[in-house]
C-alpha cells in the first residue's frame, strides 16, 4: 500500500512532467482514494479500461491518453461524462502522462521502440529540444526496406504500412510513437533513411517520396503500449504495490 500523493509526486519528478508544454494535463487528473494497493495501466482511459480497473479492484488507472485535451468542450457529459462518473463512483484515481511518457529515456514509449527494434546510439530527432519527444537510432546492419517492414511488423505486433522512398537500404532510423507522422520532415533534415510513427495521413505518401525518407506507420496504439507498462512496473517496484496491464487491441 502507498499514498496516492507520494506516487504522483514520484511520477512527476521521474518523468519531469513540469518541463513539458503538452496538449493535456500530466499527472493526477481525477482523485480517488488516498491509499493505493493496486494499479491497472492501459494506453487509453476508455470505458473498457475503467471497467477492467473496477473488476480488478484497482485504486488507480494509469494511462498515456487521459482527459481534458486542448480544444475539448468543458462540459462533462456524454461518453466522457460516463467514464468520469464510473471512476468517481468507484473512488478510482486517474493519472495520465502524455509527452513525458513518450520522451523518457528509460520508461518511455520511444525507448521501448528502440529496444524492440534493436536500435543503437540513440540521439534526439530534434537537437533543439530540451526533452526530445522523437529520436534517431541505428540498426546494427543495414536492411532492405521491405525486410525492415517485416521486422518492425513482427516486433511491434502490427502490420506496418510502408510508404516507399529511394534509399535501397535502411540503417539510420528516426522514430516518434503515436500520431507524429509530420515529424518525417525532421527525419529528412537529419538525413534518416527511414522514419517510424504510429499513424499515417494522406499527405505522408507524398512527403515520404519527395523528402526521400521511407515511412512506416506501425500503429498509434501498437507503438504506445509500452510506456505505461514500464512506468507501472517502476511504481510497483518503488512502492511495493501490485499492477496489471489492460490490453484492448485498437487497430489504429
PDB file of C-alpha atoms in Angstrom:
ATOM      1  CA  UNK A   1       0.000   0.000   0.000  1.00  0.00           C
ATOM      2  CA  UNK A   2       1.190   3.519  -0.833  1.00  0.00           C
ATOM      3  CA  UNK A   3      -0.132   7.030  -0.592  1.00  0.00           C
ATOM      4  CA  UNK A   4      -1.629   8.413  -3.797  1.00  0.00           C
ATOM      5  CA  UNK A   5       0.147  11.738  -3.382  1.00  0.00           C
ATOM      6  CA  UNK A   6       3.522  10.021  -2.958  1.00  0.00           C
ATOM      7  CA  UNK A   7       3.032   8.027  -6.170  1.00  0.00           C
ATOM      8  CA  UNK A   8       2.037  11.099  -8.170  1.00  0.00           C
ATOM      9  CA  UNK A   9       4.911  13.143  -6.789  1.00  0.00           C
ATOM     10  CA  UNK A  10       7.371  10.373  -7.661  1.00  0.00           C
ATOM     11  CA  UNK A  11       5.985  10.050 -11.206  1.00  0.00           C
ATOM     12  CA  UNK A  12       6.025  13.804 -11.778  1.00  0.00           C
ATOM     13  CA  UNK A  13       9.656  14.003 -10.721  1.00  0.00           C
ATOM     14  CA  UNK A  14      10.789  10.878 -12.557  1.00  0.00           C
ATOM     15  CA  UNK A  15       9.164  11.980 -15.824  1.00  0.00           C
ATOM     16  CA  UNK A  16       9.990  15.708 -15.395  1.00  0.00           C
ATOM     17  CA  UNK A  17       6.335  16.401 -16.144  1.00  0.00           C
ATOM     18  CA  UNK A  18       6.613  20.118 -15.312  1.00  0.00           C
ATOM     19  CA  UNK A  19       9.123  20.643 -18.146  1.00  0.00           C
ATOM     20  CA  UNK A  20       6.665  19.773 -20.933  1.00  0.00           C
ATOM     21  CA  UNK A  21       4.208  22.019 -22.735  1.00  0.00           C
ATOM     22  CA  UNK A  22       1.570  19.417 -23.504  1.00  0.00           C
ATOM     23  CA  UNK A  23      -1.903  19.063 -25.008  1.00  0.00           C
ATOM     24  CA  UNK A  24      -3.460  17.814 -21.766  1.00  0.00           C
ATOM     25  CA  UNK A  25      -2.595  17.943 -18.050  1.00  0.00           C
ATOM     26  CA  UNK A  26       0.018  15.443 -16.930  1.00  0.00           C
ATOM     27  CA  UNK A  27      -0.283  13.765 -13.565  1.00  0.00           C
ATOM     28  CA  UNK A  28      -3.358  13.267 -11.419  1.00  0.00           C
ATOM     29  CA  UNK A  29      -6.499  14.067 -13.419  1.00  0.00           C
ATOM     30  CA  UNK A  30      -9.164  12.532 -11.173  1.00  0.00           C
ATOM     31  CA  UNK A  31      -8.579  11.996  -7.454  1.00  0.00           C
ATOM     32  CA  UNK A  32      -9.832   8.816  -5.809  1.00  0.00           C
ATOM     33  CA  UNK A  33      -8.954   7.140  -2.529  1.00  0.00           C
ATOM     34  CA  UNK A  34      -5.831   8.342  -0.753  1.00  0.00           C
ATOM     35  CA  UNK A  35      -4.275   4.868  -0.428  1.00  0.00           C
ATOM     36  CA  UNK A  36      -3.269   2.749  -3.427  1.00  0.00           C
ATOM     37  CA  UNK A  37      -2.933  -1.023  -3.262  1.00  0.00           C
ATOM     38  CA  UNK A  38      -3.298  -1.881  -6.944  1.00  0.00           C
ATOM     39  CA  UNK A  39      -2.811  -0.086 -10.263  1.00  0.00           C
ATOM     40  CA  UNK A  40      -4.281  -1.009 -13.618  1.00  0.00           C
ATOM     41  CA  UNK A  41      -2.491   0.567 -16.576  1.00  0.00           C
ATOM     42  CA  UNK A  42      -3.753   0.979 -20.130  1.00  0.00           C
ATOM     43  CA  UNK A  43      -2.918   3.034 -23.192  1.00  0.00           C
ATOM     44  CA  UNK A  44      -6.186   4.990 -23.124  1.00  0.00           C
ATOM     45  CA  UNK A  45      -8.727   5.732 -20.380  1.00  0.00           C
ATOM     46  CA  UNK A  46     -11.567   4.108 -22.310  1.00  0.00           C
ATOM     47  CA  UNK A  47     -14.718   2.777 -20.685  1.00  0.00           C
ATOM     48  CA  UNK A  48     -13.368  -0.756 -21.152  1.00  0.00           C
ATOM     49  CA  UNK A  49     -10.166   0.127 -19.301  1.00  0.00           C
ATOM     50  CA  UNK A  50     -12.167   1.716 -16.494  1.00  0.00           C
ATOM     51  CA  UNK A  51     -14.403  -1.344 -16.200  1.00  0.00           C
ATOM     52  CA  UNK A  52     -11.279  -3.523 -16.044  1.00  0.00           C
ATOM     53  CA  UNK A  53      -9.958  -1.361 -13.190  1.00  0.00           C
ATOM     54  CA  UNK A  54     -13.293  -1.742 -11.383  1.00  0.00           C
ATOM     55  CA  UNK A  55     -13.402  -5.513 -11.893  1.00  0.00           C
ATOM     56  CA  UNK A  56      -9.815  -5.930 -10.660  1.00  0.00           C
ATOM     57  CA  UNK A  57     -10.364  -3.776  -7.583  1.00  0.00           C
ATOM     58  CA  UNK A  58      -7.797  -1.199  -8.637  1.00  0.00           C
ATOM     59  CA  UNK A  59      -7.319   2.068  -6.796  1.00  0.00           C
ATOM     60  CA  UNK A  60      -5.654   3.831  -9.735  1.00  0.00           C
ATOM     61  CA  UNK A  61      -5.916   3.740 -13.505  1.00  0.00           C
ATOM     62  CA  UNK A  62      -2.636   4.818 -15.108  1.00  0.00           C
ATOM     63  CA  UNK A  63      -2.783   5.777 -18.799  1.00  0.00           C
ATOM     64  CA  UNK A  64      -0.987   7.522 -21.633  1.00  0.00           C
ATOM     65  CA  UNK A  65      -4.153   9.081 -23.064  1.00  0.00           C
ATOM     66  CA  UNK A  66      -6.273  10.666 -20.375  1.00  0.00           C
ATOM     67  CA  UNK A  67      -8.808  13.507 -20.487  1.00  0.00           C
ATOM     68  CA  UNK A  68      -9.121  17.303 -20.732  1.00  0.00           C
ATOM     69  CA  UNK A  69      -7.355  17.767 -24.073  1.00  0.00           C
ATOM     70  CA  UNK A  70      -6.979  21.218 -25.538  1.00  0.00           C
ATOM     71  CA  UNK A  71      -9.950  22.108 -27.694  1.00  0.00           C
ATOM     72  CA  UNK A  72     -12.345  19.729 -25.937  1.00  0.00           C
ATOM     73  CA  UNK A  73     -15.658  21.002 -24.599  1.00  0.00           C
ATOM     74  CA  UNK A  74     -15.611  21.893 -20.893  1.00  0.00           C
ATOM     75  CA  UNK A  75     -18.842  20.080 -20.071  1.00  0.00           C
ATOM     76  CA  UNK A  76     -18.530  16.614 -18.535  1.00  0.00           C
ATOM     77  CA  UNK A  77     -21.327  14.904 -20.430  1.00  0.00           C
ATOM     78  CA  UNK A  78     -21.932  12.024 -22.808  1.00  0.00           C
ATOM     79  CA  UNK A  79     -19.156   9.467 -23.267  1.00  0.00           C
ATOM     80  CA  UNK A  80     -16.595  11.369 -21.185  1.00  0.00           C
ATOM     81  CA  UNK A  81     -19.193  12.038 -18.511  1.00  0.00           C
ATOM     82  CA  UNK A  82     -19.932   8.316 -18.222  1.00  0.00           C
ATOM     83  CA  UNK A  83     -16.250   7.495 -17.945  1.00  0.00           C
ATOM     84  CA  UNK A  84     -15.585  10.064 -15.234  1.00  0.00           C
ATOM     85  CA  UNK A  85     -18.761   9.116 -13.360  1.00  0.00           C
ATOM     86  CA  UNK A  86     -17.659   5.471 -13.252  1.00  0.00           C
ATOM     87  CA  UNK A  87     -14.240   6.414 -11.873  1.00  0.00           C
ATOM     88  CA  UNK A  88     -15.712   8.680  -9.200  1.00  0.00           C
ATOM     89  CA  UNK A  89     -18.404   6.175  -8.197  1.00  0.00           C
ATOM     90  CA  UNK A  90     -15.710   3.569  -7.544  1.00  0.00           C
ATOM     91  CA  UNK A  91     -13.253   6.027  -5.980  1.00  0.00           C
ATOM     92  CA  UNK A  92     -10.582   5.216  -8.590  1.00  0.00           C
ATOM     93  CA  UNK A  93      -7.892   7.780  -9.368  1.00  0.00           C
ATOM     94  CA  UNK A  94      -6.908   8.561 -12.945  1.00  0.00           C
ATOM     95  CA  UNK A  95      -3.305   9.504 -13.675  1.00  0.00           C
ATOM     96  CA  UNK A  96      -2.144  10.284 -17.207  1.00  0.00           C
ATOM     97  CA  UNK A  97       1.237  11.078 -18.713  1.00  0.00           C
ATOM     98  CA  UNK A  98       1.444  12.029 -22.376  1.00  0.00           C
ATOM     99  CA  UNK A  99       4.598  13.645 -23.818  1.00  0.00           C
ATOM    100  CA  UNK A 100       6.664  12.979 -20.677  1.00  0.00           C
ATOM    101  CA  UNK A 101       5.979   9.263 -21.155  1.00  0.00           C
ATOM    102  CA  UNK A 102       6.924   9.408 -24.834  1.00  0.00           C
ATOM    103  CA  UNK A 103      10.166  11.158 -24.043  1.00  0.00           C
ATOM    104  CA  UNK A 104      11.610   9.380 -21.003  1.00  0.00           C
ATOM    105  CA  UNK A 105      14.911   7.694 -21.984  1.00  0.00           C
ATOM    106  CA  UNK A 106      14.183   4.524 -19.972  1.00  0.00           C
ATOM    107  CA  UNK A 107      10.449   4.329 -19.233  1.00  0.00           C
ATOM    108  CA  UNK A 108       9.175   5.984 -22.397  1.00  0.00           C
ATOM    109  CA  UNK A 109       7.396   4.712 -25.476  1.00  0.00           C
ATOM    110  CA  UNK A 110      10.252   5.743 -27.740  1.00  0.00           C
ATOM    111  CA  UNK A 111      12.787   3.986 -25.523  1.00  0.00           C
ATOM    112  CA  UNK A 112      10.720   0.800 -25.757  1.00  0.00           C
ATOM    113  CA  UNK A 113      10.556   1.048 -29.561  1.00  0.00           C
ATOM    114  CA  UNK A 114      14.326   1.427 -29.700  1.00  0.00           C
ATOM    115  CA  UNK A 115      14.741  -1.707 -27.584  1.00  0.00           C
ATOM    116  CA  UNK A 116      12.232  -3.738 -29.597  1.00  0.00           C
ATOM    117  CA  UNK A 117      13.808  -2.767 -32.914  1.00  0.00           C
ATOM    118  CA  UNK A 118      17.351  -3.166 -31.550  1.00  0.00           C
ATOM    119  CA  UNK A 119      18.314   0.385 -32.438  1.00  0.00           C
ATOM    120  CA  UNK A 120      21.622   1.663 -31.112  1.00  0.00           C
ATOM    121  CA  UNK A 121      23.372   5.003 -30.451  1.00  0.00           C
ATOM    122  CA  UNK A 122      20.126   6.818 -29.670  1.00  0.00           C
ATOM    123  CA  UNK A 123      20.067  10.574 -30.241  1.00  0.00           C
ATOM    124  CA  UNK A 124      17.500  13.361 -30.499  1.00  0.00           C
ATOM    125  CA  UNK A 125      15.397  13.744 -33.613  1.00  0.00           C
ATOM    126  CA  UNK A 126      15.287  17.478 -32.875  1.00  0.00           C
ATOM    127  CA  UNK A 127      18.528  18.519 -31.129  1.00  0.00           C
ATOM    128  CA  UNK A 128      16.983  21.848 -30.099  1.00  0.00           C
ATOM    129  CA  UNK A 129      14.509  20.171 -27.720  1.00  0.00           C
ATOM    130  CA  UNK A 130      15.383  20.040 -24.020  1.00  0.00           C
ATOM    131  CA  UNK A 131      13.454  16.781 -23.622  1.00  0.00           C
ATOM    132  CA  UNK A 132      13.256  15.242 -27.092  1.00  0.00           C
ATOM    133  CA  UNK A 133       9.941  13.584 -27.928  1.00  0.00           C
ATOM    134  CA  UNK A 134      11.443  11.968 -31.043  1.00  0.00           C
ATOM    135  CA  UNK A 135      14.661  10.048 -31.508  1.00  0.00           C
ATOM    136  CA  UNK A 136      17.104   8.607 -34.022  1.00  0.00           C
ATOM    137  CA  UNK A 137      18.691   5.187 -33.763  1.00  0.00           C
ATOM    138  CA  UNK A 138      20.846   2.954 -35.925  1.00  0.00           C
ATOM    139  CA  UNK A 139      20.371  -0.639 -36.991  1.00  0.00           C
ATOM    140  CA  UNK A 140      23.349  -2.896 -36.379  1.00  0.00           C
ATOM    141  CA  UNK A 141      23.253  -3.934 -40.021  1.00  0.00           C
ATOM    142  CA  UNK A 142      21.520  -2.193 -42.960  1.00  0.00           C
ATOM    143  CA  UNK A 143      18.237  -3.766 -44.037  1.00  0.00           C
ATOM    144  CA  UNK A 144      16.295  -3.648 -47.289  1.00  0.00           C
ATOM    145  CA  UNK A 145      13.099  -1.561 -46.934  1.00  0.00           C
ATOM    146  CA  UNK A 146      10.677  -4.488 -47.233  1.00  0.00           C
ATOM    147  CA  UNK A 147      12.741  -6.612 -44.856  1.00  0.00           C
ATOM    148  CA  UNK A 148      12.609  -3.775 -42.339  1.00  0.00           C
ATOM    149  CA  UNK A 149       8.822  -3.560 -42.737  1.00  0.00           C
ATOM    150  CA  UNK A 150       8.526  -7.264 -41.936  1.00  0.00           C
ATOM    151  CA  UNK A 151      10.908  -6.919 -38.989  1.00  0.00           C
ATOM    152  CA  UNK A 152       9.041  -3.936 -37.495  1.00  0.00           C
ATOM    153  CA  UNK A 153       5.678  -5.641 -38.034  1.00  0.00           C
ATOM    154  CA  UNK A 154       6.796  -8.772 -36.214  1.00  0.00           C
ATOM    155  CA  UNK A 155       8.431  -6.937 -33.314  1.00  0.00           C
ATOM    156  CA  UNK A 156       5.542  -4.492 -32.760  1.00  0.00           C
ATOM    157  CA  UNK A 157       2.681  -6.869 -33.438  1.00  0.00           C
ATOM    158  CA  UNK A 158       1.210  -4.625 -36.125  1.00  0.00           C
ATOM    159  CA  UNK A 159       1.066  -4.920 -39.903  1.00  0.00           C
ATOM    160  CA  UNK A 160       3.107  -1.834 -40.711  1.00  0.00           C
ATOM    161  CA  UNK A 161       2.197   0.397 -43.649  1.00  0.00           C
ATOM    162  CA  UNK A 162       5.267   1.202 -45.742  1.00  0.00           C
ATOM    163  CA  UNK A 163       5.398   4.354 -47.862  1.00  0.00           C
ATOM    164  CA  UNK A 164       8.493   3.917 -50.028  1.00  0.00           C
ATOM    165  CA  UNK A 165      11.326   6.278 -50.872  1.00  0.00           C
ATOM    166  CA  UNK A 166      14.548   5.916 -52.859  1.00  0.00           C
ATOM    167  CA  UNK A 167      17.168   4.586 -50.370  1.00  0.00           C
ATOM    168  CA  UNK A 168      17.947   0.962 -51.178  1.00  0.00           C
ATOM    169  CA  UNK A 169      18.942   0.173 -47.574  1.00  0.00           C
ATOM    170  CA  UNK A 170      17.909   1.399 -44.143  1.00  0.00           C
ATOM    171  CA  UNK A 171      20.234   1.936 -41.218  1.00  0.00           C
ATOM    172  CA  UNK A 172      19.573   5.401 -39.739  1.00  0.00           C
ATOM    173  CA  UNK A 173      16.008   5.430 -38.381  1.00  0.00           C
ATOM    174  CA  UNK A 174      14.018   8.332 -36.944  1.00  0.00           C
ATOM    175  CA  UNK A 175      11.065   7.483 -34.728  1.00  0.00           C
ATOM    176  CA  UNK A 176       8.358   9.052 -32.597  1.00  0.00           C
ATOM    177  CA  UNK A 177       5.391   6.999 -31.418  1.00  0.00           C
ATOM    178  CA  UNK A 178       1.707   7.803 -31.826  1.00  0.00           C
ATOM    179  CA  UNK A 179       0.417  10.499 -34.147  1.00  0.00           C
ATOM    180  CA  UNK A 180       3.750  12.092 -35.077  1.00  0.00           C
ATOM    181  CA  UNK A 181       3.720  11.392 -38.805  1.00  0.00           C
ATOM    182  CA  UNK A 182       4.511  15.032 -39.588  1.00  0.00           C
ATOM    183  CA  UNK A 183       7.900  14.689 -37.909  1.00  0.00           C
ATOM    184  CA  UNK A 184       9.025  12.989 -41.101  1.00  0.00           C
ATOM    185  CA  UNK A 185      10.329  16.413 -42.133  1.00  0.00           C
ATOM    186  CA  UNK A 186      12.624  16.401 -39.086  1.00  0.00           C
ATOM    187  CA  UNK A 187      13.837  12.942 -40.069  1.00  0.00           C
ATOM    188  CA  UNK A 188      14.647  14.284 -43.529  1.00  0.00           C
ATOM    189  CA  UNK A 189      16.586  17.206 -42.029  1.00  0.00           C
ATOM    190  CA  UNK A 190      18.681  14.688 -40.075  1.00  0.00           C
ATOM    191  CA  UNK A 191      19.286  12.560 -43.197  1.00  0.00           C
ATOM    192  CA  UNK A 192      17.460   9.492 -41.892  1.00  0.00           C
ATOM    193  CA  UNK A 193      16.872   6.588 -44.237  1.00  0.00           C
ATOM    194  CA  UNK A 194      13.510   5.842 -42.629  1.00  0.00           C
ATOM    195  CA  UNK A 195      11.056   7.276 -40.151  1.00  0.00           C
ATOM    196  CA  UNK A 196       8.590   5.424 -37.900  1.00  0.00           C
ATOM    197  CA  UNK A 197       5.474   6.680 -36.183  1.00  0.00           C
ATOM    198  CA  UNK A 198       2.055   5.298 -35.369  1.00  0.00           C
ATOM    199  CA  UNK A 199      -0.438   6.890 -37.729  1.00  0.00           C
ATOM    200  CA  UNK A 200      -0.344   7.955 -41.360  1.00  0.00           C
ATOM    201  CA  UNK A 201      -2.020  10.779 -43.275  1.00  0.00           C
ATOM    202  CA  UNK A 202      -2.778  11.134 -46.970  1.00  0.00           C
ATOM    203  CA  UNK A 203      -0.084  13.781 -47.292  1.00  0.00           C
ATOM    204  CA  UNK A 204       2.544  11.473 -45.809  1.00  0.00           C
ATOM    205  CA  UNK A 205       2.672   9.426 -49.005  1.00  0.00           C
ATOM    206  CA  UNK A 206       3.940  12.420 -50.960  1.00  0.00           C
ATOM    207  CA  UNK A 207       6.209  13.617 -48.188  1.00  0.00           C
ATOM    208  CA  UNK A 208       7.980  10.263 -47.957  1.00  0.00           C
ATOM    209  CA  UNK A 209       8.600  10.246 -51.690  1.00  0.00           C
ATOM    210  CA  UNK A 210       9.653  13.886 -52.004  1.00  0.00           C
ATOM    211  CA  UNK A 211      11.676  14.067 -48.783  1.00  0.00           C
ATOM    212  CA  UNK A 212      13.276  10.728 -49.723  1.00  0.00           C
ATOM    213  CA  UNK A 213      12.602   9.031 -46.373  1.00  0.00           C
ATOM    214  CA  UNK A 214      10.907   5.638 -46.101  1.00  0.00           C
ATOM    215  CA  UNK A 215       7.887   5.956 -43.798  1.00  0.00           C
ATOM    216  CA  UNK A 216       6.489   3.159 -41.640  1.00  0.00           C
ATOM    217  CA  UNK A 217       3.145   3.558 -39.875  1.00  0.00           C
ATOM    218  CA  UNK A 218       3.248   0.992 -37.079  1.00  0.00           C
ATOM    219  CA  UNK A 219       0.014   1.833 -35.243  1.00  0.00           C
ATOM    220  CA  UNK A 220      -0.732   4.601 -32.753  1.00  0.00           C
ATOM    221  CA  UNK A 221      -1.842   2.132 -30.108  1.00  0.00           C
ATOM    222  CA  UNK A 222       0.737  -0.503 -31.014  1.00  0.00           C
ATOM    223  CA  UNK A 223       3.656   1.912 -30.649  1.00  0.00           C
ATOM    224  CA  UNK A 224       2.390   3.248 -27.303  1.00  0.00           C
ATOM    225  CA  UNK A 225       1.623   0.038 -25.399  1.00  0.00           C
ATOM    226  CA  UNK A 226       4.899   0.068 -23.586  1.00  0.00           C
ATOM    227  CA  UNK A 227       5.408   3.278 -21.640  1.00  0.00           C
ATOM    228  CA  UNK A 228       2.517   2.758 -19.232  1.00  0.00           C
ATOM    229  CA  UNK A 229       3.692  -0.783 -18.555  1.00  0.00           C
ATOM    230  CA  UNK A 230       7.236   0.351 -17.845  1.00  0.00           C
ATOM    231  CA  UNK A 231       6.000   3.169 -15.614  1.00  0.00           C
ATOM    232  CA  UNK A 232       3.554   0.923 -13.732  1.00  0.00           C
ATOM    233  CA  UNK A 233       6.312  -1.632 -13.160  1.00  0.00           C
ATOM    234  CA  UNK A 234       8.625   1.100 -11.860  1.00  0.00           C
ATOM    235  CA  UNK A 235       5.908   2.330  -9.486  1.00  0.00           C
ATOM    236  CA  UNK A 236       5.300  -1.243  -8.321  1.00  0.00           C
ATOM    237  CA  UNK A 237       8.977  -1.707  -7.538  1.00  0.00           C
ATOM    238  CA  UNK A 238       9.305   1.693  -5.865  1.00  0.00           C
ATOM    239  CA  UNK A 239       6.235   1.341  -3.636  1.00  0.00           C
ATOM    240  CA  UNK A 240       5.793  -2.444  -3.424  1.00  0.00           C
ATOM    241  CA  UNK A 241       2.263  -2.461  -4.839  1.00  0.00           C
ATOM    242  CA  UNK A 242       0.542  -4.650  -7.410  1.00  0.00           C
ATOM    243  CA  UNK A 243      -0.119  -3.691 -11.025  1.00  0.00           C
ATOM    244  CA  UNK A 244      -1.596  -5.215 -14.177  1.00  0.00           C
ATOM    245  CA  UNK A 245      -1.901  -4.139 -17.803  1.00  0.00           C
ATOM    246  CA  UNK A 246      -5.209  -3.979 -19.662  1.00  0.00           C
ATOM    247  CA  UNK A 247      -4.944  -4.515 -23.424  1.00  0.00           C
ATOM    248  CA  UNK A 248      -7.737  -3.514 -25.781  1.00  0.00           C
ATOM    249  CA  UNK A 249      -6.107  -4.029 -29.166  1.00  0.00           C
ATOM    250  CA  UNK A 250      -7.008  -0.863 -31.039  1.00  0.00           C
ATOM    251  CA  UNK A 251      -6.229  -1.456 -34.751  1.00  0.00           C
ATOM    252  CA  UNK A 252      -5.333   2.219 -35.331  1.00  0.00           C
TER     253      UNK A 252
END
